[in-house]
XYZ file of C-alpha atoms in Angstrom:
701
model
C 23.732 -37.293 2.142
C 21.914 -37.188 5.503
C 18.632 -35.418 6.223
C 17.440 -33.424 9.242
C 13.969 -33.773 10.773
C 12.981 -31.209 13.381
C 9.631 -30.883 15.143
C 8.661 -28.457 17.925
C 5.487 -29.787 19.568
C 3.429 -27.423 21.720
C -0.012 -26.288 22.769
C -2.115 -24.679 20.029
C -0.290 -22.023 17.982
C -2.566 -19.148 16.877
C -3.562 -19.687 13.252
C -2.443 -16.211 12.182
C 1.137 -16.949 13.318
C 1.641 -20.372 11.771
C 2.681 -19.586 8.192
C 5.299 -17.028 9.213
C 6.575 -19.255 12.006
C 7.139 -22.114 9.563
C 9.020 -19.791 7.208
C 11.058 -18.346 10.092
C 12.064 -21.841 11.199
C 13.166 -22.772 7.670
C 15.080 -19.523 7.243
C 16.843 -19.608 10.616
C 17.999 -23.222 10.321
C 19.106 -23.061 6.692
C 20.865 -19.706 7.123
C 22.825 -21.110 10.043
C 23.712 -24.279 8.116
C 25.080 -22.225 5.228
C 26.995 -19.996 7.654
C 28.616 -23.147 9.045
C 29.659 -24.234 5.551
C 26.954 -26.902 5.296
C 25.248 -26.333 1.950
C 22.020 -28.354 1.750
C 19.966 -29.560 -1.229
C 16.459 -28.547 -0.128
C 14.270 -27.613 2.830
C 10.574 -27.383 3.591
C 8.713 -26.295 6.708
C 5.193 -27.118 7.902
C 2.801 -25.962 10.602
C -0.263 -27.414 12.284
C -2.044 -26.021 15.340
C 0.244 -28.024 17.630
C 3.559 -28.290 15.828
C 6.201 -26.650 13.682
C 8.130 -29.104 11.538
C 11.110 -28.832 9.226
C 12.859 -31.219 6.896
C 16.235 -30.356 5.381
C 17.676 -32.913 3.003
C 21.074 -33.353 1.442
C 23.213 -31.964 4.278
C 26.893 -33.005 4.331
C 27.746 -35.372 7.196
C 30.514 -33.072 8.358
C 32.055 -29.693 7.649
C 34.949 -29.482 5.213
C 38.425 -29.010 6.672
C 39.581 -25.412 6.346
C 43.070 -24.234 5.480
C 43.791 -20.524 5.739
C 46.902 -18.433 5.303
C 46.957 -15.407 7.590
C 49.468 -12.665 6.932
C 51.187 -11.285 10.005
C 53.543 -8.437 10.904
C 56.834 -7.623 9.171
C 59.888 -9.615 10.227
C 61.611 -7.644 12.955
C 58.424 -5.766 13.719
C 57.194 -4.552 17.100
C 56.912 -7.198 19.806
C 53.309 -6.227 20.581
C 52.314 -6.866 16.943
C 54.074 -10.227 16.944
C 52.439 -11.311 20.218
C 49.017 -10.289 18.847
C 49.670 -12.311 15.697
C 50.623 -15.398 17.690
C 47.535 -15.103 19.887
C 45.168 -14.569 16.940
C 46.531 -17.530 14.988
C 47.033 -19.906 17.889
C 50.745 -20.371 17.195
C 52.988 -21.031 20.177
C 56.031 -19.369 18.623
C 57.301 -17.791 15.412
C 59.012 -21.095 14.592
C 55.581 -22.396 13.563
C 55.121 -19.544 11.068
C 56.610 -19.252 7.590
C 58.213 -16.148 6.102
C 56.899 -14.597 2.930
C 59.599 -12.815 0.920
C 58.724 -9.451 -0.600
C 61.678 -7.480 -2.033
C 59.668 -4.262 -2.187
C 57.699 -4.252 1.078
C 59.946 -6.413 3.188
C 59.518 -9.932 4.616
C 56.336 -10.893 6.511
C 55.374 -13.725 8.830
C 52.587 -15.981 7.527
C 50.603 -18.505 9.578
C 49.043 -21.560 7.984
C 45.923 -22.287 10.017
C 44.276 -25.658 9.616
C 40.828 -26.055 11.091
C 39.349 -29.550 10.918
C 35.643 -29.669 10.116
C 33.211 -30.824 12.790
C 30.575 -33.516 12.467
C 27.264 -31.998 11.349
C 25.541 -33.749 14.241
C 27.639 -31.686 16.653
C 26.973 -28.475 14.740
C 23.215 -29.133 14.862
C 23.345 -29.893 18.579
C 24.955 -26.505 19.110
C 22.783 -24.376 16.809
C 19.263 -25.786 17.267
C 18.774 -24.853 20.947
C 19.893 -21.291 20.149
C 17.315 -21.092 17.352
C 14.562 -22.358 19.658
C 15.450 -19.827 22.352
C 15.687 -16.883 19.944
C 12.647 -17.735 17.830
C 10.881 -14.481 16.759
C 7.301 -15.035 17.900
C 5.160 -11.846 17.781
C 3.969 -12.763 21.272
C 5.344 -15.374 23.621
C 4.843 -16.656 27.146
C 6.495 -18.507 30.010
C 4.813 -21.260 31.978
C 5.134 -23.603 34.933
C 7.656 -23.536 37.747
C 10.565 -23.111 35.351
C 9.213 -19.695 34.365
C 10.317 -18.404 37.763
C 13.970 -19.031 36.943
C 16.155 -16.518 35.072
C 16.573 -17.360 31.383
C 13.394 -19.452 31.226
C 12.201 -20.318 27.720
C 9.696 -17.986 26.067
C 7.512 -19.688 23.452
C 4.216 -18.877 21.796
C 2.472 -21.568 23.853
C 3.870 -24.183 26.275
C 6.426 -26.322 24.439
C 6.121 -30.023 25.292
C 8.466 -31.997 23.063
C 11.260 -31.660 20.523
C 11.974 -34.202 17.804
C 15.356 -33.922 16.082
C 16.876 -36.699 13.983
C 19.736 -36.681 11.502
C 20.921 -39.478 9.262
C 20.966 -41.261 5.937
C 17.773 -42.589 4.372
C 19.133 -46.140 4.417
C 20.251 -46.125 8.037
C 18.807 -45.610 11.484
C 19.143 -41.865 12.124
C 20.913 -40.315 15.091
C 19.079 -38.161 17.579
C 20.486 -34.646 17.728
C 21.354 -34.426 21.404
C 20.402 -31.162 23.083
C 17.899 -29.822 25.594
C 15.984 -26.570 25.944
C 14.615 -25.600 29.339
C 14.603 -29.221 30.468
C 12.965 -30.504 27.276
C 15.331 -33.045 25.746
C 15.323 -33.634 21.993
C 14.387 -37.142 20.936
C 12.406 -38.940 18.258
C 9.037 -39.135 19.968
C 5.988 -37.153 18.910
C 2.209 -37.287 19.355
C -0.827 -37.601 17.128
C -4.216 -35.888 17.146
C -5.165 -34.509 20.551
C -8.433 -36.476 20.759
C -8.408 -39.237 18.154
C -4.809 -40.495 18.471
C -3.086 -38.845 21.431
C -0.538 -41.618 22.073
C 3.183 -41.083 21.631
C 5.094 -42.794 18.826
C 8.656 -42.807 17.528
C 9.712 -41.432 14.142
C 12.919 -41.847 12.156
C 12.975 -39.404 9.225
C 10.548 -37.122 7.410
C 8.765 -39.672 5.181
C 8.233 -41.937 8.165
C 7.182 -38.949 10.312
C 4.600 -37.642 7.836
C 3.098 -41.078 7.219
C 2.791 -41.902 10.927
C 1.194 -38.512 11.613
C -1.403 -39.215 8.935
C -2.156 -42.563 10.591
C -2.501 -40.607 13.853
C -5.096 -38.267 12.287
C -2.779 -35.323 11.641
C -2.472 -33.763 8.172
C 0.908 -32.066 8.349
C 0.853 -30.001 5.144
C -1.275 -26.817 5.515
C -2.009 -26.754 1.765
C -3.328 -30.297 1.899
C -5.647 -29.305 4.766
C -6.890 -26.320 2.722
C -7.490 -28.482 -0.343
C -9.433 -30.980 1.757
C -11.629 -28.264 3.288
C -12.428 -26.604 -0.054
C -13.078 -29.864 -1.910
C -15.298 -31.329 0.815
C -17.156 -28.035 1.315
C -17.896 -27.702 -2.393
C -19.113 -31.283 -2.605
C -21.287 -30.888 0.479
C -22.844 -27.698 -0.908
C -23.306 -29.166 -4.396
C -25.053 -32.233 -2.982
C -27.804 -29.922 -1.667
C -27.963 -27.726 -4.754
C -25.871 -24.867 -3.411
C -22.505 -23.221 -4.144
C -19.746 -22.503 -1.655
C -18.939 -18.810 -1.210
C -15.169 -19.064 -1.209
C -13.131 -17.007 1.238
C -9.345 -17.383 1.065
C -8.641 -15.439 4.266
C -11.102 -17.550 6.243
C -9.723 -20.718 4.641
C -6.186 -19.794 5.730
C -7.425 -19.274 9.283
C -9.596 -22.393 9.502
C -6.836 -24.626 8.130
C -4.706 -23.392 11.028
C -7.329 -24.391 13.606
C -7.534 -28.090 12.721
C -5.114 -30.976 12.296
C -7.742 -33.329 10.857
C -10.352 -31.293 8.921
C -13.896 -32.652 8.937
C -16.384 -30.560 6.951
C -20.026 -30.391 8.104
C -23.100 -28.394 7.093
C -25.531 -26.631 9.402
C -28.567 -24.434 8.825
C -30.322 -21.354 10.207
C -33.833 -19.908 10.040
C -34.609 -18.493 6.545
C -36.198 -15.536 8.365
C -32.682 -14.146 8.860
C -32.198 -13.840 5.097
C -34.069 -10.527 5.344
C -30.808 -9.154 6.701
C -28.300 -8.125 3.964
C -26.198 -11.071 2.871
C -22.945 -9.320 3.702
C -24.044 -8.920 7.323
C -25.020 -12.591 7.538
C -21.670 -13.583 6.109
C -19.753 -11.279 8.465
C -21.708 -12.621 11.440
C -21.111 -16.272 10.615
C -17.531 -15.707 9.520
C -16.378 -13.547 12.430
C -18.112 -15.375 15.246
C -17.927 -19.025 14.205
C -15.287 -19.156 11.439
C -17.830 -20.747 9.116
C -18.406 -20.442 5.375
C -21.718 -19.442 3.810
C -23.323 -20.935 0.709
C -25.160 -19.395 -2.222
C -28.334 -20.514 -3.960
C -27.428 -20.491 -7.684
C -31.090 -20.081 -8.632
C -31.477 -16.755 -6.853
C -27.863 -15.621 -6.529
C -28.519 -14.881 -2.858
C -27.387 -16.679 0.268
C -29.008 -19.924 1.324
C -29.976 -20.565 4.968
C -26.988 -22.906 5.374
C -23.408 -22.674 6.594
C -20.355 -24.910 6.430
C -18.119 -25.517 9.423
C -14.794 -27.295 9.787
C -14.460 -29.577 12.788
C -11.215 -31.047 14.125
C -12.628 -34.469 14.960
C -14.550 -37.370 13.456
C -17.423 -37.442 15.943
C -19.112 -40.725 16.822
C -22.548 -39.219 16.101
C -21.526 -38.037 12.635
C -21.101 -34.465 13.848
C -24.702 -33.864 14.947
C -23.707 -32.414 18.319
C -21.050 -30.183 16.744
C -23.541 -28.906 14.146
C -26.189 -28.283 16.811
C -23.736 -26.283 18.934
C -22.739 -24.100 15.995
C -26.357 -23.597 14.974
C -27.219 -22.456 18.484
C -24.450 -19.834 18.532
C -25.114 -18.662 14.963
C -28.838 -18.334 15.690
C -28.056 -16.025 18.600
C -25.583 -13.989 16.572
C -27.949 -13.637 13.610
C -30.712 -12.600 15.976
C -28.450 -9.807 17.225
C -27.566 -8.788 13.662
C -31.232 -8.722 12.661
C -32.043 -6.561 15.665
C -29.195 -4.144 14.834
C -30.290 -3.921 11.209
C -33.953 -3.326 11.991
C -33.045 -0.769 14.664
C -30.806 1.100 12.199
C -33.627 1.318 9.661
C -35.724 3.308 12.144
C -33.335 6.296 12.008
C -32.642 8.158 8.780
C -29.045 8.692 7.777
C -29.209 12.488 7.905
C -30.669 12.351 11.415
C -27.450 10.728 12.599
C -25.212 13.511 11.298
C -25.348 15.837 14.358
C -23.456 13.196 16.370
C -20.433 13.798 14.145
C -20.029 17.190 15.837
C -18.841 15.304 18.923
C -16.495 12.924 17.089
C -12.927 14.053 16.408
C -11.506 12.974 13.054
C -8.002 14.130 14.011
C -6.954 16.509 16.740
C -5.377 18.869 14.193
C -8.018 18.433 11.488
C -11.161 18.901 13.504
C -14.324 16.876 13.873
C -15.851 14.367 11.503
C -18.627 16.909 10.891
C -16.067 19.487 9.744
C -14.504 16.918 7.450
C -17.856 16.041 5.899
C -18.457 19.754 5.252
C -15.060 19.973 3.519
C -15.823 16.943 1.372
C -19.183 18.435 0.373
C -17.538 21.688 -0.724
C -14.719 19.977 -2.609
C -17.104 17.506 -4.251
C -19.182 20.407 -5.600
C -16.097 21.750 -7.402
C -14.965 18.357 -8.701
C -18.491 17.571 -9.928
C -18.099 20.291 -12.565
C -14.975 18.570 -13.914
C -16.440 15.068 -13.789
C -19.854 16.025 -15.134
C -21.709 14.678 -12.105
C -25.165 15.911 -11.086
C -24.626 18.696 -8.561
C -27.661 17.933 -6.403
C -26.994 14.204 -6.179
C -23.325 14.827 -5.486
C -24.116 17.186 -2.610
C -26.578 14.714 -1.134
C -24.135 11.793 -1.463
C -21.260 13.749 0.093
C -23.484 14.649 3.059
C -24.669 11.070 3.706
C -21.604 9.038 2.712
C -20.167 8.716 6.238
C -23.453 8.470 8.137
C -23.496 4.670 8.362
C -20.402 4.827 10.598
C -22.821 5.645 13.406
C -25.093 2.644 12.828
C -25.303 -0.433 15.050
C -24.405 -2.869 12.269
C -21.242 -1.025 11.242
C -20.304 -0.649 14.893
C -20.473 -4.426 15.201
C -18.971 -5.212 11.778
C -16.689 -2.361 10.609
C -15.870 -4.230 7.396
C -19.360 -3.480 6.007
C -19.036 0.299 6.307
C -20.145 2.005 3.135
C -22.043 -1.074 2.038
C -24.570 -0.570 4.819
C -24.759 3.087 3.875
C -25.958 1.981 0.454
C -28.593 -0.348 1.917
C -29.885 2.269 4.347
C -29.921 4.963 1.653
C -31.964 2.770 -0.663
C -34.310 1.830 2.187
C -35.052 5.503 2.871
C -35.708 6.220 -0.804
C -32.488 7.929 -1.865
C -31.484 8.082 -5.524
C -29.547 5.041 -6.769
C -26.457 7.169 -7.532
C -26.502 8.624 -4.027
C -26.786 5.153 -2.518
C -23.990 3.816 -4.743
C -21.720 6.688 -3.669
C -22.292 5.825 0.008
C -20.691 2.442 -0.685
C -18.207 3.245 -3.433
C -16.610 6.449 -2.172
C -14.156 4.284 -0.202
C -13.049 2.531 -3.396
C -10.617 1.519 -4.716
C -9.009 0.275 -1.507
C -6.292 -1.757 -3.155
C -4.817 -2.728 -6.529
C -7.363 -5.504 -6.960
C -10.382 -3.457 -5.881
C -13.011 -2.233 -8.321
C -12.959 1.412 -9.437
C -16.325 3.227 -9.321
C -17.745 4.382 -12.646
C -20.899 6.220 -11.497
C -20.042 9.932 -11.779
C -21.503 10.818 -8.401
C -19.564 8.032 -6.683
C -16.360 8.983 -8.511
C -16.743 12.624 -7.459
C -17.287 11.864 -3.770
C -14.466 9.283 -3.802
C -12.048 11.857 -5.229
C -13.145 14.518 -2.742
C -12.799 12.115 0.178
C -9.290 10.975 -0.779
C -8.003 14.426 -1.729
C -9.262 15.907 1.548
C -7.407 13.165 3.406
C -4.177 13.671 1.482
C -4.157 17.468 1.641
C -5.172 17.463 5.305
C -2.388 15.199 6.476
C 0.116 16.941 4.210
C -0.894 20.261 5.767
C -0.186 19.020 9.296
C 3.030 17.307 8.155
C 1.865 13.755 8.775
C 3.313 12.253 5.602
C 4.290 8.606 5.097
C 7.857 7.851 6.118
C 9.710 4.728 5.031
C 7.460 1.739 5.643
C 5.207 3.705 7.993
C 1.924 4.966 6.591
C -0.574 4.975 9.494
C -3.209 6.952 7.604
C -2.949 4.861 4.394
C -1.992 7.914 2.328
C -0.194 5.846 -0.307
C -3.365 3.860 -0.838
C -5.395 7.082 -1.057
C -3.042 8.491 -3.704
C -3.194 5.288 -5.754
C -6.974 5.460 -5.439
C -7.000 9.001 -6.862
C -4.747 7.905 -9.728
C -6.967 4.962 -10.642
C -10.179 6.990 -10.330
C -8.788 9.584 -12.743
C -7.027 7.356 -15.259
C -9.551 4.516 -15.460
C -12.443 6.960 -15.838
C -10.458 9.157 -18.296
C -10.998 12.294 -16.199
C -9.363 15.674 -16.755
C -8.599 16.937 -13.264
C -5.931 19.444 -12.279
C -4.437 18.050 -9.089
C -2.867 21.375 -8.189
C -6.196 23.210 -8.414
C -8.009 20.434 -6.546
C -5.343 20.462 -3.820
C -5.605 24.249 -3.551
C -9.383 23.978 -3.121
C -8.988 21.278 -0.464
C -6.378 23.352 1.367
C -8.627 26.431 1.303
C -11.315 24.441 3.124
C -9.031 23.467 6.002
C -9.428 25.427 9.219
C -5.863 24.676 10.304
C -2.505 26.388 9.995
C -0.498 24.462 7.416
C 3.062 23.406 8.175
C 3.971 24.447 4.608
C 3.402 27.296 2.202
C 0.558 26.437 -0.240
C 2.898 26.222 -3.254
C 5.376 24.006 -1.382
C 2.592 21.758 -0.142
C 1.157 21.415 -3.638
C 4.542 20.622 -5.221
C 5.365 18.068 -2.503
C 2.006 16.405 -2.936
C 2.409 16.352 -6.723
C 5.809 14.658 -6.291
C 4.115 12.090 -4.057
C 1.543 11.419 -6.788
C 4.380 11.065 -9.290
C 6.001 8.385 -7.108
C 2.704 6.544 -6.727
C 2.071 6.802 -10.467
C 5.464 5.225 -11.106
C 4.495 2.321 -8.867
C 1.165 1.973 -10.682
C 2.684 2.093 -14.169
C 5.548 -0.211 -13.212
C 3.009 -2.831 -12.129
C 1.438 -2.451 -15.571
C 4.804 -2.989 -17.251
C 5.650 0.654 -18.020
C 9.007 2.284 -17.302
C 9.191 4.449 -14.199
C 11.876 6.719 -15.688
C 9.414 7.888 -18.343
C 7.163 9.229 -15.582
C 10.137 11.233 -14.260
C 10.846 12.504 -17.776
C 7.289 13.814 -18.154
C 6.920 15.272 -14.650
C 10.297 17.020 -15.044
C 8.682 19.376 -17.579
C 6.888 21.054 -14.664
C 3.210 21.829 -14.231
C 2.209 18.286 -15.188
C -0.690 17.796 -12.803
C -3.208 16.301 -15.243
C -2.623 12.611 -14.538
C -4.589 11.406 -17.538
C -2.386 13.458 -19.857
C 0.744 12.323 -18.023
C -0.207 8.681 -18.545
C -1.007 9.219 -22.226
C 2.236 11.099 -22.759
C 4.173 8.313 -21.000
C 2.460 5.674 -23.155
C 3.306 7.540 -26.377
C 6.890 8.151 -25.217
C 7.331 4.469 -24.347
C 6.175 3.368 -27.801
C 8.428 5.962 -29.464
C 11.499 4.781 -27.564
C 10.878 1.232 -28.742
C 11.517 2.365 -32.353
C 14.946 2.861 -33.931
C 14.213 6.563 -34.394
C 13.357 6.882 -30.711
C 16.435 4.992 -29.502
C 18.807 6.934 -31.745
C 17.243 10.304 -30.980
C 17.535 9.534 -27.258
C 21.210 8.671 -27.723
C 21.812 11.866 -29.717
C 19.956 14.027 -27.202
C 21.889 12.534 -24.304
C 25.138 13.110 -26.174
C 24.189 16.739 -26.712
C 23.262 17.111 -23.026
C 26.501 15.515 -21.855
C 28.627 17.795 -24.036
C 26.680 20.826 -22.863
C 27.048 19.844 -19.200
C 30.804 19.476 -19.553
C 31.282 22.735 -21.445
C 28.889 24.706 -19.230
C 30.794 23.539 -16.186
C 34.101 24.422 -17.848
C 32.939 27.886 -18.947
C 30.762 28.451 -15.888
C 27.915 29.717 -18.067
C 24.847 28.541 -19.958
C 24.670 28.314 -23.751
C 20.986 29.101 -23.883
C 20.830 31.949 -26.376
C 19.634 31.598 -29.971
C 22.392 30.427 -32.347
C 23.540 32.813 -35.095
C 22.735 31.395 -38.553
C 25.554 33.471 -40.065
C 28.085 31.385 -38.133
C 26.968 28.058 -39.611
C 29.962 26.753 -41.605
C 28.754 23.284 -42.534
C 25.594 22.041 -44.233
C 24.945 19.675 -41.301
C 24.592 22.670 -38.987
C 22.117 24.338 -41.303
C 20.108 21.129 -41.798
C 19.945 20.531 -38.042
C 18.866 24.107 -37.330
C 16.105 23.869 -39.935
C 14.968 20.471 -38.598
C 14.848 21.803 -35.033
C 12.645 24.705 -36.103
C 10.220 22.450 -37.977
C 10.129 19.776 -35.275
C 9.630 22.274 -32.465
C 6.698 23.802 -34.323
C 5.080 20.480 -35.305
C 5.654 18.808 -31.929
C 4.405 21.858 -30.050
C 1.242 21.987 -32.145
C 0.630 18.250 -31.601
C 1.140 18.561 -27.842
C -1.266 21.507 -27.772
C -3.855 19.234 -29.392
C -2.909 16.497 -26.861
C -1.975 14.225 -29.762
C 1.156 12.774 -28.225
C 1.596 10.086 -30.866
C 1.794 12.835 -33.501
C 4.273 14.733 -31.317
C 6.499 11.656 -31.220
C 6.271 11.284 -35.006
C 7.369 14.893 -35.336
C 10.309 14.266 -33.001
C 11.398 11.323 -35.176
C 12.143 13.756 -38.021
C 14.939 15.209 -35.912
C 16.891 11.969 -35.725
C 18.674 12.036 -39.177
C 19.811 15.629 -38.724
C 21.166 14.916 -35.212
C 23.009 11.810 -36.442
C 24.559 13.706 -39.355
C 25.596 16.597 -37.112
C 27.536 14.384 -34.731
C 29.101 12.461 -37.634
C 30.467 15.524 -39.460
C 30.640 18.460 -37.049
C 33.342 19.172 -34.474
C 31.482 20.928 -31.653
C 34.526 22.334 -29.840
C 35.892 24.209 -32.809
C 39.133 26.149 -32.442
C 37.225 29.317 -33.276
C 35.590 30.380 -29.988
C 32.589 32.026 -31.671
C 31.836 28.948 -33.796
C 32.233 26.702 -30.718
C 29.776 28.834 -28.769
C 27.323 28.837 -31.671
C 27.459 25.057 -31.993
C 26.924 24.622 -28.264
C 23.845 26.845 -28.540
C 22.658 24.582 -31.351
C 23.057 21.578 -29.070
C 20.960 23.410 -26.490
C 18.294 23.842 -29.167
C 18.151 20.019 -29.501
C 17.615 19.730 -25.773
C 14.936 22.431 -25.817
C 13.113 20.941 -28.802
C 12.816 17.490 -27.198
C 11.407 19.061 -24.032
C 8.197 19.605 -25.971
C 7.397 15.984 -25.130
C 9.692 15.041 -22.208
C 12.959 15.751 -20.441
C 15.136 13.193 -22.224
C 17.891 13.587 -19.626
C 15.673 11.742 -17.121
C 15.308 8.716 -19.390
C 17.557 5.774 -18.625
C 19.533 4.068 -21.379
């Protein structure tokens, strides 16, 4: 079957937009093909700085013919209905319709509509210009004299040429004939801007890709990335260094070049006195270059690796010299900023926070720091952190936000706080907290283990969460401008991965007490809402670890479960229990009891929550179940009190045989009303007993 080749050739597309644009092009074309009844075999899109390309193979040469029966109005029906039927079906008269006999509903007119399929070439010629005109660029522009006319094309950068061919591999393809804003589709494209700028004709994708390569254009972004990484590693290794890999930078650089040429430059070793992270940020942000590491020392080497877009006649000497000149100036600035920052102690910067608003409803940054200090002092008692070091760390943790280096490179906030704290002689734990109190900032980020850092990190995140909850600035849908979901996940990981016993409700109450604002909620409502938010985040966290989210609901449904470490351990024990036969069968029995109770309570409009009367037990199975419930409730309760959830689950397992026997032999809805009521109360006892470990009604399955 025929293949489609489409290329949209333009001025340079911003690197950050290329990957999504390629995917959008693939999606828009293939979705439209399928909508037109043209099911294809495969599709792949590509992007370089100057082109978007798409190949779709295995497309039918034409649409299938369609035959459709459309039911119309009843024979003898209203004239308006008949005229509407004729117009909708394209029939000239009722003579062209057939009559469908229906002895019950009466006879109806039926139209047989035959729609011949169109040639795929015609379908493409109709759909492709629409896709080009409606392409979802984040930002687009108009250009030239045509931009003055209504309906002028908007594109990310000036569009120069369109290649569109369709045909069999063994034959000369057809050009898909269409034009967009005066740009006619053809089969002509262009090579590298500098090394092979001439136009050349292409036929289909294999021919297109090969000719581009000859014209110094590597079409596949992944191939460009592989080339850059491989050549950079080899270049570094040849001089005894190691490449410091950077996936984000690699993605960007591969979108800046069509023909990657990797070169190495150097800078004055004097600049290595500046922290390595600042050097890397300087070189990365300003020149899009990689840094290299000296494996002997573990520190950075005075070298950098750049990616050029041209094979220069002088071997790249001029390109290297130009980059070295810019990097030297940037590193000189960074060194000046760093040395200037060292002249002012962190605590001497703090008064400036009085003039900086954190949030209009939550006060200044200085007020926030004071809140964090107070909350950290309380959490330190729970974590076992040194009170003096914690107070000092909480006071200094945000101070580096006012430094020159962080002002220039915001991504090194916290890290610079650590360097400056160490430089002014602060304790190692205090310095570590200056860096680590922001962590973890994502699922792959490291969780602090130093008790001082953990304490300040918890105080920082809890103050943020409680503050924005108090002013009713919660996340909604996909919107989370203050990264509150990330803060909550950070609290969860800090607590669970450090095995901390922290009452979230008490901590939230302490944080709320420190706020000098009028809350939009009552304290109890705020705390319960926030706890529910933590429960949702915990479900996300546990689901990513392979646990069942419904078990989190089952534990939180017990109420008062604000010790996340205990929640996680209870969920783990419950999950293991439900994997056993005893667990599965007890769950089934408990759900059966709950379902019967729900039905009967609704019928009687009352609860069966009183203690059953032993004198009304008529069958041994009732007596055995009642005895088992008493023993299990006692044993499970004692185990839970000791926080031995595995033992609690083992106790619950003893209930399973008695529950099974009860449902096998006992008729719950006995004809005797008093016996029925007593048996329903016994079922309620099953439900109550299992609530020692979880609310089984919340468990799926």
